[in-house]
Tab-separated table of C-alpha atoms in Angstrom:
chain	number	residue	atom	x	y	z
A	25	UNK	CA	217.382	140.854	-2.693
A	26	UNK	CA	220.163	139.488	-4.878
A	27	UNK	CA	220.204	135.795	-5.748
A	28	UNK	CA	223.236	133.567	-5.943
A	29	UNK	CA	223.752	130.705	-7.874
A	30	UNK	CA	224.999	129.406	-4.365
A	31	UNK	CA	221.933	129.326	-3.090
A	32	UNK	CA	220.131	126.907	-5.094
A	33	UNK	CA	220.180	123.071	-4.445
A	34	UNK	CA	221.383	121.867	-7.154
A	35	UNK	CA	222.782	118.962	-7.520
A	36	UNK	CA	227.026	118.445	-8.011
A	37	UNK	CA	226.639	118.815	-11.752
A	38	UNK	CA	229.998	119.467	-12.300
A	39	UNK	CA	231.205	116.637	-11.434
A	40	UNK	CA	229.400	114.732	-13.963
A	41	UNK	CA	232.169	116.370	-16.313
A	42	UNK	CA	231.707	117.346	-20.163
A	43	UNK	CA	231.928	114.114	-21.841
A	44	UNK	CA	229.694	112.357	-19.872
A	45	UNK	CA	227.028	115.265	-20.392
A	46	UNK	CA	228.033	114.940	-23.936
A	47	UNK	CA	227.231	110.984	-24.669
A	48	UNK	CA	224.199	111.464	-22.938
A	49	UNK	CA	222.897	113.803	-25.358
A	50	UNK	CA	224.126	111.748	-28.174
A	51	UNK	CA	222.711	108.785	-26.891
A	52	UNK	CA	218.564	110.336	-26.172
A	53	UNK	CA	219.464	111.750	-30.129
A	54	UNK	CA	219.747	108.490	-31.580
A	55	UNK	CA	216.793	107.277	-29.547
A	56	UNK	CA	214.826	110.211	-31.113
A	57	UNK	CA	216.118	109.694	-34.641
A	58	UNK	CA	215.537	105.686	-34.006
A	59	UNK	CA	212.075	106.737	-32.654
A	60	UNK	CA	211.406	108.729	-35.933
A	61	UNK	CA	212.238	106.195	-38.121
A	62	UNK	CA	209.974	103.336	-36.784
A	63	UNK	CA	207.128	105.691	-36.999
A	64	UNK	CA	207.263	106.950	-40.876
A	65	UNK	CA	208.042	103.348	-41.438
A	66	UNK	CA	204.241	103.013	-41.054
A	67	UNK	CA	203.322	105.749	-42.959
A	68	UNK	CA	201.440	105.349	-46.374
A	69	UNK	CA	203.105	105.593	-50.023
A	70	UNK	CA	201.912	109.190	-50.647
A	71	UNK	CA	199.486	109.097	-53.637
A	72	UNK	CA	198.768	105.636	-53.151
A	73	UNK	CA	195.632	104.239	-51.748
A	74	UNK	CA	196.384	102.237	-48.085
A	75	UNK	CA	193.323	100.685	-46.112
A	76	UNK	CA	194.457	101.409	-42.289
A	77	UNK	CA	197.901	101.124	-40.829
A	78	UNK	CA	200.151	98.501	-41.834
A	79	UNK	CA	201.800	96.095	-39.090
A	80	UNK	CA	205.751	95.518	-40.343
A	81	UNK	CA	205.109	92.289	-39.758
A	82	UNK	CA	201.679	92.103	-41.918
A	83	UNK	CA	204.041	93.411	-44.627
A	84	UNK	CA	206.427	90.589	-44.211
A	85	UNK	CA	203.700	88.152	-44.379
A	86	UNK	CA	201.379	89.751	-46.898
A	87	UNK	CA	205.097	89.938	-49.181
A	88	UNK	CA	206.256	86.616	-48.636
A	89	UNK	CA	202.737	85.045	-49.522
A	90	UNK	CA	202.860	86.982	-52.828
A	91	UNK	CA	205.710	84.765	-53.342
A	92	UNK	CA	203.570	81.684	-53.868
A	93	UNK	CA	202.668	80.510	-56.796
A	94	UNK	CA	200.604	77.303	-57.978
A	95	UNK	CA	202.333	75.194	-59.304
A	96	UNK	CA	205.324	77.199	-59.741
A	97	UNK	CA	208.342	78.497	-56.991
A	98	UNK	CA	209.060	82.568	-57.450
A	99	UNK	CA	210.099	84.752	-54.822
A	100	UNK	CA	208.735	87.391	-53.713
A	101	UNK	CA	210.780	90.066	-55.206
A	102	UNK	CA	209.906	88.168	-58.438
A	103	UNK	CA	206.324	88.154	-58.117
A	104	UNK	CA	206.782	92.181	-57.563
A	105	UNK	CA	208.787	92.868	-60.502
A	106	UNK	CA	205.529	91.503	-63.009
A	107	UNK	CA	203.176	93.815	-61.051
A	108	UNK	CA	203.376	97.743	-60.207
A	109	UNK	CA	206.687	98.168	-58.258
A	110	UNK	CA	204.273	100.298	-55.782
A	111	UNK	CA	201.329	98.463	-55.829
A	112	UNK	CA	199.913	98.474	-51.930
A	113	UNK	CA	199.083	95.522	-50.267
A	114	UNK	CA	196.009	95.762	-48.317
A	115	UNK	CA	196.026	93.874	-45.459
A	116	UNK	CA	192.793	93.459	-43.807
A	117	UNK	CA	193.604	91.108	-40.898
A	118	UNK	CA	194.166	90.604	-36.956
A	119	UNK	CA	197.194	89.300	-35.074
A	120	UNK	CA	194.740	86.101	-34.618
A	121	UNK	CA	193.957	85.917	-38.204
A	122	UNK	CA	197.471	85.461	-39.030
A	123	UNK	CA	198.501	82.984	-36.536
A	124	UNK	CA	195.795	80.912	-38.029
A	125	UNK	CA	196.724	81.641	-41.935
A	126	UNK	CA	192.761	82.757	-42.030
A	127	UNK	CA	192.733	86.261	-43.067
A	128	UNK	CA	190.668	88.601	-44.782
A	129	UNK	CA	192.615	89.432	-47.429
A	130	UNK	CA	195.467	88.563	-49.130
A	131	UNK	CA	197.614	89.679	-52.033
A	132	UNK	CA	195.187	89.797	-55.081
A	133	UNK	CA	197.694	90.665	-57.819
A	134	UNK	CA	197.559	87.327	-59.529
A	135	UNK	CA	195.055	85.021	-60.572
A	136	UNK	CA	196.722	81.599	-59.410
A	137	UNK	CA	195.854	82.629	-55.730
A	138	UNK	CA	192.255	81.653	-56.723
A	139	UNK	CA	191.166	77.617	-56.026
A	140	UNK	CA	192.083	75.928	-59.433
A	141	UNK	CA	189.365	73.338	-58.348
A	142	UNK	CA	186.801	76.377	-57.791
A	143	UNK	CA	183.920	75.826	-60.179
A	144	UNK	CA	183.586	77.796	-63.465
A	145	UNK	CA	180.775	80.473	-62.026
A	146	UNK	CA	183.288	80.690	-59.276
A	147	UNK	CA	186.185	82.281	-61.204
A	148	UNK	CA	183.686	84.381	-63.316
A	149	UNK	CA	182.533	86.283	-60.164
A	150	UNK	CA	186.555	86.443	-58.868
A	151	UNK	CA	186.987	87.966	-62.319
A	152	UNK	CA	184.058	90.507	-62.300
A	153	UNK	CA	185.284	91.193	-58.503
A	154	UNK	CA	189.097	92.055	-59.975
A	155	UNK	CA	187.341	94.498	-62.718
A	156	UNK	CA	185.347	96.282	-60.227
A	157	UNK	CA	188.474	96.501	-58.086
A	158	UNK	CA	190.415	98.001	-61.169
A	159	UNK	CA	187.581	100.339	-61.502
A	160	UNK	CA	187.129	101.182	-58.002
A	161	UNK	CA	189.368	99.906	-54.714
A	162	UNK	CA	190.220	96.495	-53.288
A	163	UNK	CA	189.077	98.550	-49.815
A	164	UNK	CA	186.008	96.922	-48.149
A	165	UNK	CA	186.607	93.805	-50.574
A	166	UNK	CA	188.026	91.170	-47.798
A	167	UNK	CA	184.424	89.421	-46.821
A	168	UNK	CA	184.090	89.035	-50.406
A	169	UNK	CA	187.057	88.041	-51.564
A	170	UNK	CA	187.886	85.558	-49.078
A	171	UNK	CA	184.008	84.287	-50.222
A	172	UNK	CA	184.877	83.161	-53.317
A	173	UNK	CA	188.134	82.002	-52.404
A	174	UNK	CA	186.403	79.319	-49.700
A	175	UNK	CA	183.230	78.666	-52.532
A	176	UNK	CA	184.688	75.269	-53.063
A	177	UNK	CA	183.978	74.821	-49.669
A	178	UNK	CA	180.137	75.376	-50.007
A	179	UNK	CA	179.482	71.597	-49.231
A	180	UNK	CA	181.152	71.432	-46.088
A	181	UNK	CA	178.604	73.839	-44.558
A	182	UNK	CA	175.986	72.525	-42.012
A	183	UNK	CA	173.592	71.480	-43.894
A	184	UNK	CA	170.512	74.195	-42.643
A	185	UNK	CA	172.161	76.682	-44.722
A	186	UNK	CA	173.566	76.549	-47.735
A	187	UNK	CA	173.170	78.733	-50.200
A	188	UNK	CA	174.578	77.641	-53.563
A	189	UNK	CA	175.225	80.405	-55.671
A	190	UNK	CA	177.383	82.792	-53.598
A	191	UNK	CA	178.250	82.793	-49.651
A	192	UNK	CA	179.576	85.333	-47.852
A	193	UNK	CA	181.014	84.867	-45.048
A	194	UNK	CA	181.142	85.970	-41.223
A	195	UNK	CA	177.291	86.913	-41.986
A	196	UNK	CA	175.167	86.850	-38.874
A	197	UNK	CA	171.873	84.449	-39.845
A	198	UNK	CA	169.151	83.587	-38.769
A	199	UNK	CA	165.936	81.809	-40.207
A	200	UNK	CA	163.418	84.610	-39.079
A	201	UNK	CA	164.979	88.650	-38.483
A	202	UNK	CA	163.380	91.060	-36.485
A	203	UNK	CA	161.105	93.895	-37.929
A	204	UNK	CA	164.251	95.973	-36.654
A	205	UNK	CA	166.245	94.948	-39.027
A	206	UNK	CA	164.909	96.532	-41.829
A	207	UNK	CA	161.841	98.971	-39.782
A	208	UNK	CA	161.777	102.128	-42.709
A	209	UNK	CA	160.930	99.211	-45.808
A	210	UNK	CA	158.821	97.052	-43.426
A	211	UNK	CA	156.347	99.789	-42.414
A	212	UNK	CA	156.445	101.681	-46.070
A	213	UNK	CA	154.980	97.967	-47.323
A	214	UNK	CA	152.509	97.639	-44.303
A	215	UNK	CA	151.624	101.303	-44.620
A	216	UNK	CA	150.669	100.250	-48.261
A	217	UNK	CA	148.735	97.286	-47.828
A	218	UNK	CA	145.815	98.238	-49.173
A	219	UNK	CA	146.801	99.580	-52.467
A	220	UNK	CA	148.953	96.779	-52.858
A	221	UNK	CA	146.582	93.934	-52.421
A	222	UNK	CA	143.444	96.018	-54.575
A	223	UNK	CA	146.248	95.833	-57.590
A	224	UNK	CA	146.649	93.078	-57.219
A	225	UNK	CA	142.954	91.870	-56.775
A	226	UNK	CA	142.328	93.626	-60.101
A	227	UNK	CA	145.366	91.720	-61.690
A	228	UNK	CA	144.001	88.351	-60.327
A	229	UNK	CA	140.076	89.337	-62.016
A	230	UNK	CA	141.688	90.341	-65.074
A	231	UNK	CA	143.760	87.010	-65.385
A	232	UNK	CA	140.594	84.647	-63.685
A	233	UNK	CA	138.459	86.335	-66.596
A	234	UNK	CA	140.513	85.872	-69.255
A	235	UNK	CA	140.931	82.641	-68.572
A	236	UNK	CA	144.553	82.013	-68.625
A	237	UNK	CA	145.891	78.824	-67.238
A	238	UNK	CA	149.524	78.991	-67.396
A	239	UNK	CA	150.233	82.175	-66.413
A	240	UNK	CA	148.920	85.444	-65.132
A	241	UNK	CA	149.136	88.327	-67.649
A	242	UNK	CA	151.311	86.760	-70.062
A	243	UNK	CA	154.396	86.849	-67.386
A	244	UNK	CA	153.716	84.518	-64.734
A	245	UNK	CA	155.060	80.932	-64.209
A	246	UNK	CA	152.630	78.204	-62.671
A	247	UNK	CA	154.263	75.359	-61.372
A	248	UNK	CA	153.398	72.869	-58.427
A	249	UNK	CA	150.503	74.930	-57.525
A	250	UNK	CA	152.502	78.088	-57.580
A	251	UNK	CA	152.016	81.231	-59.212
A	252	UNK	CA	154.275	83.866	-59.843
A	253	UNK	CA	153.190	87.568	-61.104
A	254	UNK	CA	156.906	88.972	-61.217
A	255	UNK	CA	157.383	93.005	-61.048
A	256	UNK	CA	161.243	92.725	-61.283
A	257	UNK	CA	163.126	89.178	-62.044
A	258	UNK	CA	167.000	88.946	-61.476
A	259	UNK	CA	167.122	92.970	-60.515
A	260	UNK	CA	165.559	93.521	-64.117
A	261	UNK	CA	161.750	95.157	-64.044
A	262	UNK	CA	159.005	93.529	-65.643
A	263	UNK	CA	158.052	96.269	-67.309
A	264	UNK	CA	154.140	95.526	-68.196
A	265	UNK	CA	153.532	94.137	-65.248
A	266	UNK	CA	154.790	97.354	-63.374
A	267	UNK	CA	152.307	99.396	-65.377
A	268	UNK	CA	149.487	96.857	-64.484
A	269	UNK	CA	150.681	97.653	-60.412
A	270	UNK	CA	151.813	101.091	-60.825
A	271	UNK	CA	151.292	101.878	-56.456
A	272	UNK	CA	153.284	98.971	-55.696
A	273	UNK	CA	155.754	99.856	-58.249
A	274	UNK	CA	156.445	103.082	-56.783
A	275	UNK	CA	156.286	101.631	-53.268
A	276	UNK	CA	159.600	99.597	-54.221
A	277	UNK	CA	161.125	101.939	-55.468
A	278	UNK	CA	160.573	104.012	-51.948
A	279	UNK	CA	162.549	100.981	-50.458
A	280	UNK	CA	165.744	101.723	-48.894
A	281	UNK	CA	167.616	97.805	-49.932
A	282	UNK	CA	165.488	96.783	-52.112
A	283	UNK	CA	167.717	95.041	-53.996
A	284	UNK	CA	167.231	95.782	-57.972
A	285	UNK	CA	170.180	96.402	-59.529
A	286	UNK	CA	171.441	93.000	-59.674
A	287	UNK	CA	170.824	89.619	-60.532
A	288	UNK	CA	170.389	88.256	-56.821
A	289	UNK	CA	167.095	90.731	-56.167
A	290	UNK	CA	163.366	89.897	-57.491
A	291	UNK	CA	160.142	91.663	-56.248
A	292	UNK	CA	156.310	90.058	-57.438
A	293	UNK	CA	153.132	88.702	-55.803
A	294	UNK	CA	153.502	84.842	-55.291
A	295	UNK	CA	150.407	82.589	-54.884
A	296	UNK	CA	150.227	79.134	-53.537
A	297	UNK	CA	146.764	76.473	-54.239
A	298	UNK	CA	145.203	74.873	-51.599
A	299	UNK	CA	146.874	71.394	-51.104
A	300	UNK	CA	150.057	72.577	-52.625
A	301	UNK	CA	153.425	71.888	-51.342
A	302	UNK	CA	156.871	73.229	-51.687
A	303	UNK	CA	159.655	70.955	-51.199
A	304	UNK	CA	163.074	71.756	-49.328
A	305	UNK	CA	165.380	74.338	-50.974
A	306	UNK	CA	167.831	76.983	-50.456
A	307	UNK	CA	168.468	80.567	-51.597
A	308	UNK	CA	171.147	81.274	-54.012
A	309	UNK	CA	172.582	83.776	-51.366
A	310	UNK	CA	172.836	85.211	-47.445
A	311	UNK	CA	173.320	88.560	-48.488
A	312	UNK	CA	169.524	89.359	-48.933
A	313	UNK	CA	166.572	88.719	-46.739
A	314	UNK	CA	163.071	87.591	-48.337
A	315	UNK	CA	160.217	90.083	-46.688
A	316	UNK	CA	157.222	88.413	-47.586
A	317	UNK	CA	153.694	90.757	-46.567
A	318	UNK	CA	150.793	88.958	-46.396
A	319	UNK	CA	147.854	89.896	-48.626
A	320	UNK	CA	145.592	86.694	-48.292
A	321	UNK	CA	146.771	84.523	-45.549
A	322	UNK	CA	143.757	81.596	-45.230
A	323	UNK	CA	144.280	78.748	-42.346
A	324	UNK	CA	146.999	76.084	-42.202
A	325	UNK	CA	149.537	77.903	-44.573
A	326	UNK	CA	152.601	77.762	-43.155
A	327	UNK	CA	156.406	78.274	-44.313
A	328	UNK	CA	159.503	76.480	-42.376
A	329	UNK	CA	163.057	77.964	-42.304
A	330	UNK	CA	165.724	76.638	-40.722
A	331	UNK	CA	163.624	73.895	-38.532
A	332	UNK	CA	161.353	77.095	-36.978
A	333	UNK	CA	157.566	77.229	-38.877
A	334	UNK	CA	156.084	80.580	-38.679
A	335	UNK	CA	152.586	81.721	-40.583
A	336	UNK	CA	152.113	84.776	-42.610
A	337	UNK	CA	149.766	87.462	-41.323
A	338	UNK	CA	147.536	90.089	-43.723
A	339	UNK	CA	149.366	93.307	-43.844
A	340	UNK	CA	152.407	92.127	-42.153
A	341	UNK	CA	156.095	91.332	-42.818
A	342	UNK	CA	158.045	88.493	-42.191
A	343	UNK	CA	161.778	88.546	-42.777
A	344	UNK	CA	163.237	85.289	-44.309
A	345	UNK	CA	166.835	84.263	-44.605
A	346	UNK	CA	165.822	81.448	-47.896
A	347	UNK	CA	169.753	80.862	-47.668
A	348	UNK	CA	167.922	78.558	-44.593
A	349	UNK	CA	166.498	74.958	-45.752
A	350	UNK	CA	163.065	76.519	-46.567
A	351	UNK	CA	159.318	74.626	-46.865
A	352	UNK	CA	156.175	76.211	-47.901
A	353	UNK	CA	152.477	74.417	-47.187
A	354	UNK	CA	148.896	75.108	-47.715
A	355	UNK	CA	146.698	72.655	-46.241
A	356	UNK	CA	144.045	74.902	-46.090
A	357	UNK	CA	140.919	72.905	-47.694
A	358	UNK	CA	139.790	73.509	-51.277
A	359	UNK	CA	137.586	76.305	-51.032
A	360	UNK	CA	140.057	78.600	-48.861
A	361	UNK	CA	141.826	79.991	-52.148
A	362	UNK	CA	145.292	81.107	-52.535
A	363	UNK	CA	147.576	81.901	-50.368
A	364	UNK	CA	149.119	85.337	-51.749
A	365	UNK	CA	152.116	87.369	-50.686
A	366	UNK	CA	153.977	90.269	-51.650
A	367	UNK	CA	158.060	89.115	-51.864
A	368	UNK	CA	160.254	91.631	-52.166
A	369	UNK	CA	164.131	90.604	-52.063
A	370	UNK	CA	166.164	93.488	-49.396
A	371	UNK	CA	170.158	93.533	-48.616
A	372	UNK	CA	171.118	92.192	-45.807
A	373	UNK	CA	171.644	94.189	-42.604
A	374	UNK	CA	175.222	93.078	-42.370
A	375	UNK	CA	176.399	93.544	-45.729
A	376	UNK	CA	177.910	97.081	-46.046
A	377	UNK	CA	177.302	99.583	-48.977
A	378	UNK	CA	181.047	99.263	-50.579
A	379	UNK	CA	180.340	95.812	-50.538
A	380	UNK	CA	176.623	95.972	-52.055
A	381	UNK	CA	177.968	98.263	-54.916
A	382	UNK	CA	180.637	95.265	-55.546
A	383	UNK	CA	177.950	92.906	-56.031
A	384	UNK	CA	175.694	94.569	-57.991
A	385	UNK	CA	178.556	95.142	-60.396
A	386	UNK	CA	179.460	91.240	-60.084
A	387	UNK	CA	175.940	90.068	-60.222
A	388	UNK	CA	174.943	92.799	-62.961
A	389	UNK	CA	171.960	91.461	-65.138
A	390	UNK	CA	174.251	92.825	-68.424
A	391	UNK	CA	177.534	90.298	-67.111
């Protein structure tokens, strides 16, 4: 059968004549070549590091905040021209964030964008954070950053928490975790329990016999009816001491985030005397948690964080947030003995690894 171009309903296209047809065509090309150019707008620098896609307005904001100065006016274009022409910005925030001037992150190419009023270890932990990020990436930095930016506003929190050496923020807390939070380091410790507590038994002898007073084995601190027998102090291992406990050594370093490679970390036995009392205090930090496992636990000890009293068990965890108002008791009568756990200092769940690795090069035991 032969087919005619007759016979198909099309439409009068004829009509629609050649320069209509024409600016048509012209018109869906510059909506393709418009189309194009929006979209490599957003595209990266190539050979340039970029964290996520940047918004064209983030870029106007992120530029014209780089244009203030403390103390000083300078544009924008100024403030590029004494840094790398092509140094990103990495913007790190949400279309809420910016309404509200509270992001993440912003430009970090100067030091006068840090609080002048910020307090001396303040600025020495912005400037180890600006060396690591010359050494490394600003990515995974915003948390931190806007920390220490805000540490001049460490009075103004409630005052339950408040830890007063470093805060970070948008950290979920609470004064007690869950074993789930950290379940591999929790039952490595209560799987060693009894190793743990016969070294340190044989520690305890050693010191009783000797008759030492003011410390155990030459390395522990007595105070208020505390002891301390430290196996790593400010993420630096006692290195006798480890040799005296050489199970529980090796059972920290099994630890997943244990936290000793910086100054914020400590691992040791702590005792507490009968009738002893430790008065209200916070952490230095809420990125770690204190687990604490019970090796003698006698009656009426008891340890308060945040308002909520818990008691220690034998051969069991507790997880402590001591960035919490924290109390510790033993009204346990004379005779009872010490109260003696195993504290071992572990990351936070929230705190991601880029930003551990920042702070155990800002808190690093050599800075």
């Amino acid at each position: 059968m032969h087919w005619s171009m007759n016979t198909l309903p099309l439409p009068p296209y004829v009509e629609l004549g050649v320069q209509s047809l024409s600016g048509l065509l012209w018109t869906l090309l510059l909506l393709f070549l418009w189309h194009c150019y929006r979209m490599g707008s957003d595209l990266p620098i190539p050979g340039h590091a970029h964290a996520g896609k940047l918004k064209s307005s983030s870029r106007r904001s992120m530029m014209s905040r780089s244009g203030i100065c403390i103390g000083t006016k300078c544009s924008a274009r100024s403030k590029l021209s004494r840094a790398d022409p092509i140094s990103p910005f990495i913007s790190m925030e949400t279309e809420e964030d910016e309404e509200q001037g509270q992001g993440y992150l912003t430009p970090v190419l100067s030091h006068a964008l840090f609080p002048a009023q910020a307090s001396a270890q303040a600025k020495k932990l912005y400037t180890a954070l600006q060396e690591y990020a010359k050494r490394y990436s600003w990515v995974g930095m915003g948390r931190i950053h806007k920390g220490l930016r805000e540490q001049v506003k460490l009075s103004d929190h409630s005052a339950i928490q408040k830890p007063h050496l470093f805060f970070l923020p948008d950290v979920p807390s609470v004064p007690f975790f869950p074993r789930d939070a950290h379940r591999h380091d929790i039952e490595v410790l209560e799987a060693n329990y009894p190793v743990i507590l016969a070294e340190f038994q044989a520690v305890y002898q050693r010191a009783r016999a000797s008759r030492l007073t003011r410390s155990l084995n030459g390395d522990s601190r007595l105070f208020q009816g505390q002891a301390v027998f430290p196996l790593y102090t400010a993420g630096v291992s006692v290195a006798g001491n480890c040799r005296s406990c050489p199970c529980t050594y090796r059972t920290l370093l099994s630890l997943r985030t244990f936290i000793s490679s910086n100054s914020l970390g400590s691992a040791g036995f702590w005792l507490l005397g009968p009738g002893a009392t430790l008065g209200s205090s916070y952490g230095p930090t809420n990125t770690r948690l204190r687990c604490h496992l019970g090796l003698q636990t006698p009656p009426l000890c008891e340890l308060v964080v945040g308002g909520e009293p818990q008691c220690w068990s034998e051969g069991h965890c507790l997880l402590v947030d001591d960035s919490f108002l924290h109390t510790v008791s033993h009204k346990g009568p004379s005779d009872s003995g010490p109260r003696v756990i195993l504290s071992v200092d572990l990351w936070h769940p929230n705190v991601a690894a880029a930003e551990r690795q920042a702070l155990d090069f800002m808190f690093s035991p050599d800075l």
